[in-house]
Amino acid sequence: MNEDEVKGYFNRDNPAIKTYLQQNLNYFDDFDVISEHKIKYGLKVDKVILDKNGKYLCLIECKGDVGTTDFVRGIGQITQYRAQASNELQDRMSTVHSIVLAFPDSLNTQANPVEIDKLEYPSNVHLLIVNSLNKTFKPINVSQRSKLKYFGEKLISISPFYFRDNTFAEYYIGLHTLYKRGILNSKISRNLDNEMKEYRTHNPGNARNIGITLSSLGFIDDKNKITPLGFKFLSFDYPDFVESLTYEFAYPYVNSVFNVINNNLGRIKSKEDQRVLLNQLWGLEKNQQIEFLTESNDKDKTRYIGSWNYVLSRSLQCIKFTPHKTDFEIIYN
């Protein structure tokens, strides 16, 4: 992606921008996007996102497939934006705002070796990595800089949403539990261990991930209170909840896993075969990984694939198979 393509990513019609604002700024109202906006000292910001009152939600510097020198220039620019946001532009900034350096995932690869994890950044800014294959994005706060070294050559992201080792029923129960806690208490705990054990869900030992996912989806805020989007999903009965969650949030994962199974019936001998086929589907080498799908930091490289197989079986009921095996049957397409 060149710089103009990255700039073009930031427009009002791109649903990813709305998602970014909901996930990272807890902002659910109308917004506008303007280009080449001048701020103090003659600086020109590539993209500015305005809130409904015309205040700055985001100051965004965009870089395309550049080398280290140009990327470092971008760091210098967001350093100035951060400084002005805290001083000269303080009255123009929205109450909650972000400074963003956006660039494609083709950086930090062998073809374009910008070692983004080894560079220094101003505090409290977001790096937004755009997937050049399907135009999804991965936002990373620089305080989580350890994540940076994985994105590029080794790891890609096909969705900005966190899904990990849970079924959709557990998200449904978790959302309703947090809603009830919000009615009864001013301080809301995200600990759902007891509820998952009480309801005998499939993954009670992974209850911690439920709250993280609900936050990633924008269903709860940083105080674990239900957001406007969360209330929308709270109003759904379970079948509508599953359908909307699938098509609005989990689709890249679900669609990838189902397609590999459906197109290779009887030929998948192991989850390792499934992992290789998923990588082929996304045009990746065998040793590359897809976040929350074929990602692995341990010896088991198929853990998340197994979780998605069970989502298709238990939550969507579109396939069936013997537990711990890959003898898949399609119930419906």
mmCIF file of C-alpha atoms in Angstrom:
data_model
loop_
_atom_site.group_PDB
_atom_site.id
_atom_site.type_symbol
_atom_site.label_atom_id
_atom_site.label_comp_id
_atom_site.label_asym_id
_atom_site.label_seq_id
_atom_site.Cartn_x
_atom_site.Cartn_y
_atom_site.Cartn_z
ATOM 1 C CA MET A 1 0.000 0.000 0.000
ATOM 2 C CA ASN A 2 1.287 3.457 -0.832
ATOM 3 C CA GLU A 3 0.650 6.520 1.326
ATOM 4 C CA ASP A 4 -2.401 7.657 -0.650
ATOM 5 C CA GLU A 5 -4.018 4.245 -0.164
ATOM 6 C CA VAL A 6 -3.433 4.431 3.592
ATOM 7 C CA LYS A 7 -4.865 7.969 3.640
ATOM 8 C CA GLY A 8 -7.881 6.760 1.683
ATOM 9 C CA TYR A 9 -8.530 4.190 4.413
ATOM 10 C CA PHE A 10 -9.630 7.002 6.740
ATOM 11 C CA ASN A 11 -13.042 8.057 5.504
ATOM 12 C CA ARG A 12 -16.544 8.222 6.950
ATOM 13 C CA ASP A 13 -17.784 5.321 4.827
ATOM 14 C CA ASN A 14 -15.202 2.851 6.132
ATOM 15 C CA PRO A 15 -16.858 0.871 8.975
ATOM 16 C CA ALA A 16 -13.391 0.103 10.353
ATOM 17 C CA ILE A 17 -13.033 3.742 11.448
ATOM 18 C CA LYS A 18 -16.259 3.567 13.436
ATOM 19 C CA THR A 19 -14.983 0.343 14.986
ATOM 20 C CA TYR A 20 -11.668 1.950 15.921
ATOM 21 C CA LEU A 21 -13.459 4.847 17.651
ATOM 22 C CA GLN A 22 -15.759 2.517 19.564
ATOM 23 C CA GLN A 23 -13.010 0.120 20.607
ATOM 24 C CA ASN A 24 -10.297 2.585 21.550
ATOM 25 C CA LEU A 25 -12.021 5.863 22.431
ATOM 26 C CA ASN A 26 -15.399 4.526 23.600
ATOM 27 C CA TYR A 27 -16.966 6.961 21.116
ATOM 28 C CA PHE A 28 -20.313 6.008 19.547
ATOM 29 C CA ASP A 29 -21.633 9.308 18.129
ATOM 30 C CA ASP A 30 -21.345 10.909 14.693
ATOM 31 C CA PHE A 31 -17.945 11.901 13.385
ATOM 32 C CA ASP A 32 -16.373 13.543 10.363
ATOM 33 C CA VAL A 33 -13.017 13.079 8.617
ATOM 34 C CA ILE A 34 -10.991 15.897 7.066
ATOM 35 C CA SER A 35 -7.703 15.802 5.161
ATOM 36 C CA GLU A 36 -4.499 17.860 5.106
ATOM 37 C CA HIS A 37 -5.537 19.926 8.101
ATOM 38 C CA LYS A 38 -3.178 22.667 9.301
ATOM 39 C CA ILE A 39 -2.417 22.989 13.006
ATOM 40 C CA LYS A 40 0.126 25.196 14.814
ATOM 41 C CA TYR A 41 3.588 26.085 13.435
ATOM 42 C CA GLY A 42 2.653 25.216 9.870
ATOM 43 C CA LEU A 43 2.237 21.487 10.538
ATOM 44 C CA LYS A 44 -0.217 19.692 8.280
ATOM 45 C CA VAL A 45 -1.973 16.575 9.594
ATOM 46 C CA ASP A 46 -2.800 13.895 7.000
ATOM 47 C CA LYS A 47 -6.181 13.000 8.513
ATOM 48 C CA VAL A 48 -8.210 14.459 11.375
ATOM 49 C CA ILE A 49 -11.324 12.833 12.815
ATOM 50 C CA LEU A 50 -13.760 15.301 14.375
ATOM 51 C CA ASP A 51 -16.375 14.486 16.994
ATOM 52 C CA LYS A 52 -19.988 15.667 16.743
ATOM 53 C CA ASN A 53 -18.968 19.034 18.261
ATOM 54 C CA GLY A 54 -16.140 19.611 15.787
ATOM 55 C CA LYS A 55 -13.367 18.791 18.265
ATOM 56 C CA TYR A 56 -10.365 16.635 17.415
ATOM 57 C CA LEU A 57 -10.919 12.950 18.145
ATOM 58 C CA CYS A 58 -7.828 11.765 16.257
ATOM 59 C CA LEU A 59 -4.761 13.331 14.660
ATOM 60 C CA ILE A 60 -3.443 10.800 12.149
ATOM 61 C CA GLU A 61 -0.147 10.590 10.271
ATOM 62 C CA CYS A 62 -0.146 8.094 7.378
ATOM 63 C CA LYS A 63 2.807 6.225 5.890
ATOM 64 C CA GLY A 64 2.859 3.804 2.965
ATOM 65 C CA ASP A 65 5.479 1.194 2.068
ATOM 66 C CA VAL A 66 8.357 3.331 3.287
ATOM 67 C CA GLY A 67 11.790 2.582 4.700
ATOM 68 C CA THR A 68 13.055 3.210 8.200
ATOM 69 C CA THR A 69 14.066 6.843 7.577
ATOM 70 C CA ASP A 70 10.609 7.936 6.388
ATOM 71 C CA PHE A 71 8.929 5.907 9.115
ATOM 72 C CA VAL A 72 11.058 7.668 11.754
ATOM 73 C CA ARG A 73 9.959 10.992 10.237
ATOM 74 C CA GLY A 74 6.402 9.847 10.917
ATOM 75 C CA ILE A 75 7.306 9.201 14.555
ATOM 76 C CA GLY A 76 8.661 12.744 14.734
ATOM 77 C CA GLN A 77 5.407 14.106 13.341
ATOM 78 C CA ILE A 78 3.165 12.284 15.823
ATOM 79 C CA THR A 79 5.525 13.425 18.602
ATOM 80 C CA GLN A 80 4.708 17.016 17.607
ATOM 81 C CA TYR A 81 0.987 16.224 17.376
ATOM 82 C CA ARG A 82 1.085 14.748 20.871
ATOM 83 C CA ALA A 83 2.880 17.818 22.231
ATOM 84 C CA GLN A 84 0.379 20.228 20.650
ATOM 85 C CA ALA A 85 -2.580 18.132 21.849
ATOM 86 C CA SER A 86 -1.329 18.649 25.408
ATOM 87 C CA ASN A 87 -0.571 22.362 24.957
ATOM 88 C CA GLU A 88 -1.574 24.649 22.083
ATOM 89 C CA LEU A 89 -4.464 22.471 20.878
ATOM 90 C CA GLN A 90 -5.700 21.441 24.302
ATOM 91 C CA ASP A 91 -8.975 23.381 23.957
ATOM 92 C CA ARG A 92 -9.579 21.891 20.497
ATOM 93 C CA MET A 93 -9.158 18.261 21.580
ATOM 94 C CA SER A 94 -12.091 16.014 22.411
ATOM 95 C CA THR A 95 -12.173 14.835 26.036
ATOM 96 C CA VAL A 96 -10.952 11.398 24.939
ATOM 97 C CA HIS A 97 -8.691 11.463 21.874
ATOM 98 C CA SER A 98 -5.808 9.675 20.222
ATOM 99 C CA ILE A 99 -2.708 10.394 18.180
ATOM 100 C CA VAL A 100 -2.220 7.783 15.459
ATOM 101 C CA LEU A 101 0.576 6.648 13.149
ATOM 102 C CA ALA A 102 -1.007 4.455 10.446
ATOM 103 C CA PHE A 103 0.943 2.187 8.083
ATOM 104 C CA PRO A 104 0.518 -1.118 6.177
ATOM 105 C CA ASP A 105 1.517 -4.542 7.453
ATOM 106 C CA SER A 106 4.086 -4.839 4.654
ATOM 107 C CA LEU A 107 6.472 -2.938 6.904
ATOM 108 C CA ASN A 108 8.501 -5.126 9.252
ATOM 109 C CA THR A 109 8.902 -7.850 6.606
ATOM 110 C CA GLN A 110 11.935 -9.217 4.772
ATOM 111 C CA ALA A 111 10.973 -7.207 1.711
ATOM 112 C CA ASN A 112 10.689 -4.013 3.760
ATOM 113 C CA PRO A 113 12.576 -4.545 7.046
ATOM 114 C CA VAL A 114 11.468 -1.646 9.238
ATOM 115 C CA GLU A 115 11.948 -2.965 12.768
ATOM 116 C CA ILE A 116 9.017 -1.100 14.261
ATOM 117 C CA ASP A 117 9.357 -2.807 17.646
ATOM 118 C CA LYS A 118 12.880 -1.434 18.204
ATOM 119 C CA LEU A 119 12.091 2.250 17.638
ATOM 120 C CA GLU A 120 11.119 4.818 20.269
ATOM 121 C CA TYR A 121 7.669 6.435 20.302
ATOM 122 C CA PRO A 122 6.014 9.208 22.298
ATOM 123 C CA SER A 123 3.890 7.893 25.145
ATOM 124 C CA ASN A 124 0.197 7.124 24.760
ATOM 125 C CA VAL A 125 -0.076 7.020 20.968
ATOM 126 C CA HIS A 126 -1.619 4.351 18.760
ATOM 127 C CA LEU A 127 0.069 2.553 15.899
ATOM 128 C CA LEU A 128 -2.590 1.393 13.451
ATOM 129 C CA ILE A 129 -1.448 -1.440 11.182
ATOM 130 C CA VAL A 130 -3.574 -1.867 8.040
ATOM 131 C CA ASN A 131 -3.821 -5.359 6.524
ATOM 132 C CA SER A 132 -3.131 -4.827 2.821
ATOM 133 C CA LEU A 133 -4.934 -8.095 1.925
ATOM 134 C CA ASN A 134 -8.391 -7.363 3.302
ATOM 135 C CA LYS A 135 -8.104 -3.819 4.734
ATOM 136 C CA THR A 136 -8.755 -4.808 8.332
ATOM 137 C CA PHE A 137 -6.650 -3.104 10.980
ATOM 138 C CA LYS A 138 -4.754 -3.780 14.179
ATOM 139 C CA PRO A 139 -4.425 -0.905 16.686
ATOM 140 C CA ILE A 140 -1.617 -1.178 19.223
ATOM 141 C CA ASN A 141 -0.958 1.272 22.026
ATOM 142 C CA VAL A 142 2.810 1.837 22.240
ATOM 143 C CA SER A 143 2.612 0.842 25.899
ATOM 144 C CA GLN A 144 2.055 -2.683 24.483
ATOM 145 C CA ARG A 145 5.147 -2.459 22.304
ATOM 146 C CA SER A 146 6.054 -6.130 22.858
ATOM 147 C CA LYS A 147 3.242 -6.972 20.405
ATOM 148 C CA LEU A 148 4.849 -4.970 17.621
ATOM 149 C CA LYS A 149 7.640 -7.414 16.813
ATOM 150 C CA TYR A 150 5.179 -10.116 15.777
ATOM 151 C CA PHE A 151 3.261 -8.134 13.155
ATOM 152 C CA GLY A 152 4.616 -8.153 9.638
ATOM 153 C CA GLU A 153 6.616 -11.148 8.490
ATOM 154 C CA LYS A 154 5.481 -13.549 11.222
ATOM 155 C CA LEU A 155 1.945 -12.557 12.214
ATOM 156 C CA ILE A 156 -0.942 -10.921 10.357
ATOM 157 C CA SER A 157 -4.309 -9.751 11.642
ATOM 158 C CA ILE A 158 -7.480 -10.447 9.653
ATOM 159 C CA SER A 159 -9.805 -8.789 12.177
ATOM 160 C CA PRO A 160 -9.478 -6.072 14.848
ATOM 161 C CA PHE A 161 -11.578 -8.116 17.272
ATOM 162 C CA TYR A 162 -10.267 -10.317 20.074
ATOM 163 C CA PHE A 163 -11.710 -13.852 20.104
ATOM 164 C CA ARG A 164 -10.046 -16.528 22.197
ATOM 165 C CA ASP A 165 -11.114 -19.926 23.552
ATOM 166 C CA ASN A 166 -14.798 -19.188 24.175
ATOM 167 C CA THR A 167 -18.129 -20.084 22.631
ATOM 168 C CA PHE A 168 -20.739 -17.487 21.731
ATOM 169 C CA ALA A 169 -22.986 -18.690 24.574
ATOM 170 C CA GLU A 170 -20.293 -17.617 27.035
ATOM 171 C CA TYR A 171 -20.216 -14.105 25.549
ATOM 172 C CA TYR A 172 -24.019 -13.979 25.785
ATOM 173 C CA ILE A 173 -24.016 -15.042 29.445
ATOM 174 C CA GLY A 174 -21.142 -12.676 30.222
ATOM 175 C CA LEU A 175 -22.887 -9.669 28.670
ATOM 176 C CA HIS A 176 -26.107 -10.302 30.619
ATOM 177 C CA THR A 177 -24.165 -10.900 33.839
ATOM 178 C CA LEU A 178 -22.284 -7.598 33.548
ATOM 179 C CA TYR A 179 -25.554 -5.796 32.802
ATOM 180 C CA LYS A 180 -27.123 -7.150 36.009
ATOM 181 C CA ARG A 181 -24.032 -6.226 38.004
ATOM 182 C CA GLY A 182 -24.279 -2.682 36.646
ATOM 183 C CA ILE A 183 -27.818 -2.374 38.004
ATOM 184 C CA LEU A 184 -26.860 -3.639 41.447
ATOM 185 C CA ASN A 185 -23.413 -2.072 41.877
ATOM 186 C CA SER A 186 -21.534 1.084 40.987
ATOM 187 C CA LYS A 187 -18.276 -0.871 40.653
ATOM 188 C CA ILE A 188 -18.525 -3.748 38.193
ATOM 189 C CA SER A 189 -16.187 -6.726 38.397
ATOM 190 C CA ARG A 190 -15.272 -8.439 35.130
ATOM 191 C CA ASN A 191 -14.545 -11.743 36.883
ATOM 192 C CA LEU A 192 -16.960 -14.314 35.424
ATOM 193 C CA ASP A 193 -15.377 -17.522 36.731
ATOM 194 C CA ASN A 194 -18.210 -18.477 39.071
ATOM 195 C CA GLU A 195 -20.934 -17.816 36.492
ATOM 196 C CA MET A 196 -19.254 -19.978 33.868
ATOM 197 C CA LYS A 197 -18.893 -22.813 36.388
ATOM 198 C CA GLU A 198 -22.489 -22.394 37.585
ATOM 199 C CA TYR A 199 -23.862 -22.573 34.041
ATOM 200 C CA ARG A 200 -21.431 -25.395 33.185
ATOM 201 C CA THR A 201 -20.208 -23.728 30.007
ATOM 202 C CA HIS A 202 -17.689 -25.413 27.734
ATOM 203 C CA ASN A 203 -14.688 -23.280 28.732
ATOM 204 C CA PRO A 204 -15.090 -22.145 32.376
ATOM 205 C CA GLY A 205 -11.324 -21.974 32.790
ATOM 206 C CA ASN A 206 -11.134 -19.266 30.114
ATOM 207 C CA ALA A 207 -13.704 -16.913 31.658
ATOM 208 C CA ARG A 208 -11.128 -14.107 31.755
ATOM 209 C CA ASN A 209 -11.200 -13.933 27.955
ATOM 210 C CA ILE A 210 -14.943 -13.204 27.915
ATOM 211 C CA GLY A 211 -14.514 -9.738 29.409
ATOM 212 C CA ILE A 212 -11.585 -8.990 27.116
ATOM 213 C CA THR A 213 -13.649 -9.970 24.068
ATOM 214 C CA LEU A 214 -16.701 -7.957 25.159
ATOM 215 C CA SER A 215 -14.418 -4.945 25.586
ATOM 216 C CA SER A 216 -12.778 -5.532 22.190
ATOM 217 C CA LEU A 217 -16.198 -5.720 20.533
ATOM 218 C CA GLY A 218 -17.162 -2.390 22.131
ATOM 219 C CA PHE A 219 -19.966 -3.955 24.191
ATOM 220 C CA ILE A 220 -18.538 -2.714 27.521
ATOM 221 C CA ASP A 221 -16.454 0.341 28.387
ATOM 222 C CA ASP A 222 -13.326 0.683 30.509
ATOM 223 C CA LYS A 223 -15.475 0.580 33.667
ATOM 224 C CA ASN A 224 -17.180 -2.631 32.456
ATOM 225 C CA LYS A 225 -20.472 -0.814 31.916
ATOM 226 C CA ILE A 226 -22.659 -1.675 28.930
ATOM 227 C CA THR A 227 -22.154 0.646 25.943
ATOM 228 C CA PRO A 228 -24.862 1.660 23.416
ATOM 229 C CA LEU A 229 -23.635 -1.118 21.118
ATOM 230 C CA GLY A 230 -23.699 -3.534 24.043
ATOM 231 C CA PHE A 231 -27.328 -2.607 24.781
ATOM 232 C CA LYS A 232 -28.199 -3.369 21.151
ATOM 233 C CA PHE A 233 -26.825 -6.901 21.544
ATOM 234 C CA LEU A 234 -28.321 -7.212 25.012
ATOM 235 C CA SER A 235 -31.788 -6.821 23.444
ATOM 236 C CA PHE A 236 -31.277 -9.827 21.133
ATOM 237 C CA ASP A 237 -32.537 -13.282 21.932
ATOM 238 C CA TYR A 238 -29.823 -15.930 21.659
ATOM 239 C CA PRO A 239 -30.269 -16.920 17.971
ATOM 240 C CA ASP A 240 -30.187 -13.272 16.836
ATOM 241 C CA PHE A 241 -27.197 -12.635 19.112
ATOM 242 C CA VAL A 242 -25.273 -15.503 17.482
ATOM 243 C CA GLU A 243 -26.212 -14.443 13.947
ATOM 244 C CA SER A 244 -25.262 -10.790 14.479
ATOM 245 C CA LEU A 245 -22.052 -11.647 16.322
ATOM 246 C CA THR A 246 -21.073 -13.959 13.463
ATOM 247 C CA TYR A 247 -21.696 -11.607 10.567
ATOM 248 C CA GLU A 248 -20.738 -8.304 12.192
ATOM 249 C CA PHE A 249 -17.637 -9.382 14.129
ATOM 250 C CA ALA A 250 -16.465 -12.989 13.813
ATOM 251 C CA TYR A 251 -16.994 -13.439 10.082
ATOM 252 C CA PRO A 252 -13.319 -13.437 8.944
ATOM 253 C CA TYR A 253 -12.512 -16.271 11.349
ATOM 254 C CA VAL A 254 -15.732 -18.261 10.827
ATOM 255 C CA ASN A 255 -15.652 -17.902 7.057
ATOM 256 C CA SER A 256 -11.991 -18.947 6.832
ATOM 257 C CA VAL A 257 -12.422 -22.069 8.969
ATOM 258 C CA PHE A 258 -15.675 -23.131 7.316
ATOM 259 C CA ASN A 259 -14.298 -22.687 3.786
ATOM 260 C CA VAL A 260 -11.240 -24.802 4.529
ATOM 261 C CA ILE A 261 -13.431 -27.569 5.980
ATOM 262 C CA ASN A 262 -16.072 -27.382 3.249
ATOM 263 C CA ASN A 263 -13.525 -27.402 0.402
ATOM 264 C CA ASN A 264 -11.441 -30.257 1.838
ATOM 265 C CA LEU A 265 -13.947 -32.728 3.243
ATOM 266 C CA GLY A 266 -12.332 -36.099 3.930
ATOM 267 C CA ARG A 267 -8.836 -34.771 3.214
ATOM 268 C CA ILE A 268 -8.041 -33.037 6.532
ATOM 269 C CA LYS A 269 -6.184 -35.674 8.544
ATOM 270 C CA SER A 270 -5.215 -33.416 11.468
ATOM 271 C CA LYS A 271 -5.548 -29.876 12.796
ATOM 272 C CA GLU A 272 -2.008 -29.303 11.512
ATOM 273 C CA ASP A 273 -3.332 -30.022 7.988
ATOM 274 C CA GLN A 274 -6.093 -27.525 8.730
ATOM 275 C CA ARG A 275 -3.555 -24.908 9.859
ATOM 276 C CA VAL A 276 -1.547 -25.262 6.639
ATOM 277 C CA LEU A 277 -4.726 -24.973 4.541
ATOM 278 C CA LEU A 278 -5.773 -21.829 6.425
ATOM 279 C CA ASN A 279 -2.396 -20.284 5.718
ATOM 280 C CA GLN A 280 -2.739 -21.199 2.044
ATOM 281 C CA LEU A 281 -6.186 -19.598 1.979
ATOM 282 C CA TRP A 282 -4.614 -16.321 3.111
ATOM 283 C CA GLY A 283 -1.548 -16.641 0.861
ATOM 284 C CA LEU A 284 0.850 -17.236 3.758
ATOM 285 C CA GLU A 285 3.849 -19.512 4.198
ATOM 286 C CA LYS A 286 3.616 -22.511 6.555
ATOM 287 C CA ASN A 287 5.561 -20.766 9.326
ATOM 288 C CA GLN A 288 3.448 -17.605 9.308
ATOM 289 C CA GLN A 289 0.538 -17.077 11.694
ATOM 290 C CA ILE A 290 -2.887 -15.431 11.745
ATOM 291 C CA GLU A 291 -3.766 -13.685 14.994
ATOM 292 C CA PHE A 292 -6.424 -15.561 17.028
ATOM 293 C CA LEU A 293 -6.679 -18.254 14.333
ATOM 294 C CA THR A 294 -3.367 -19.996 13.605
ATOM 295 C CA GLU A 295 -1.424 -17.948 16.164
ATOM 296 C CA SER A 296 0.700 -19.835 18.681
ATOM 297 C CA ASN A 297 3.354 -18.943 21.221
ATOM 298 C CA ASP A 298 3.733 -22.522 22.438
ATOM 299 C CA LYS A 299 4.169 -26.024 21.033
ATOM 300 C CA ASP A 300 0.484 -26.432 20.149
ATOM 301 C CA LYS A 301 0.137 -24.513 16.883
ATOM 302 C CA THR A 302 -3.512 -25.525 16.428
ATOM 303 C CA ARG A 303 -5.080 -24.472 19.730
ATOM 304 C CA TYR A 304 -7.134 -21.595 18.343
ATOM 305 C CA ILE A 305 -8.151 -23.582 15.263
ATOM 306 C CA GLY A 306 -9.634 -26.165 17.617
ATOM 307 C CA SER A 307 -11.565 -23.408 19.419
ATOM 308 C CA TRP A 308 -13.063 -22.177 16.143
ATOM 309 C CA ASN A 309 -13.996 -25.719 15.131
ATOM 310 C CA TYR A 310 -16.017 -25.910 18.343
ATOM 311 C CA VAL A 311 -17.621 -22.509 17.666
ATOM 312 C CA LEU A 312 -18.821 -23.829 14.296
ATOM 313 C CA SER A 313 -20.063 -26.993 15.996
ATOM 314 C CA ARG A 314 -21.495 -25.682 19.280
ATOM 315 C CA SER A 315 -22.436 -22.072 18.572
ATOM 316 C CA LEU A 316 -23.410 -22.208 14.891
ATOM 317 C CA GLN A 317 -24.136 -25.958 14.661
ATOM 318 C CA CYS A 318 -23.166 -25.923 10.974
ATOM 319 C CA ILE A 319 -20.654 -28.786 11.279
ATOM 320 C CA LYS A 320 -20.185 -31.838 13.454
ATOM 321 C CA PHE A 321 -17.132 -33.934 14.281
ATOM 322 C CA THR A 322 -15.793 -36.307 16.899
ATOM 323 C CA PRO A 323 -14.089 -34.342 19.716
ATOM 324 C CA HIS A 324 -10.318 -34.025 19.197
ATOM 325 C CA LYS A 325 -10.639 -35.368 15.630
ATOM 326 C CA THR A 326 -11.076 -33.840 12.162
ATOM 327 C CA ASP A 327 -13.763 -36.128 10.736
ATOM 328 C CA PHE A 328 -15.870 -33.121 9.766
ATOM 329 C CA GLU A 329 -19.406 -33.332 8.373
ATOM 330 C CA ILE A 330 -21.317 -30.336 7.013
ATOM 331 C CA ILE A 331 -24.784 -29.846 8.506
ATOM 332 C CA TYR A 332 -25.528 -26.684 6.519
ATOM 333 C CA ASN A 333 -23.588 -24.217 4.406
#
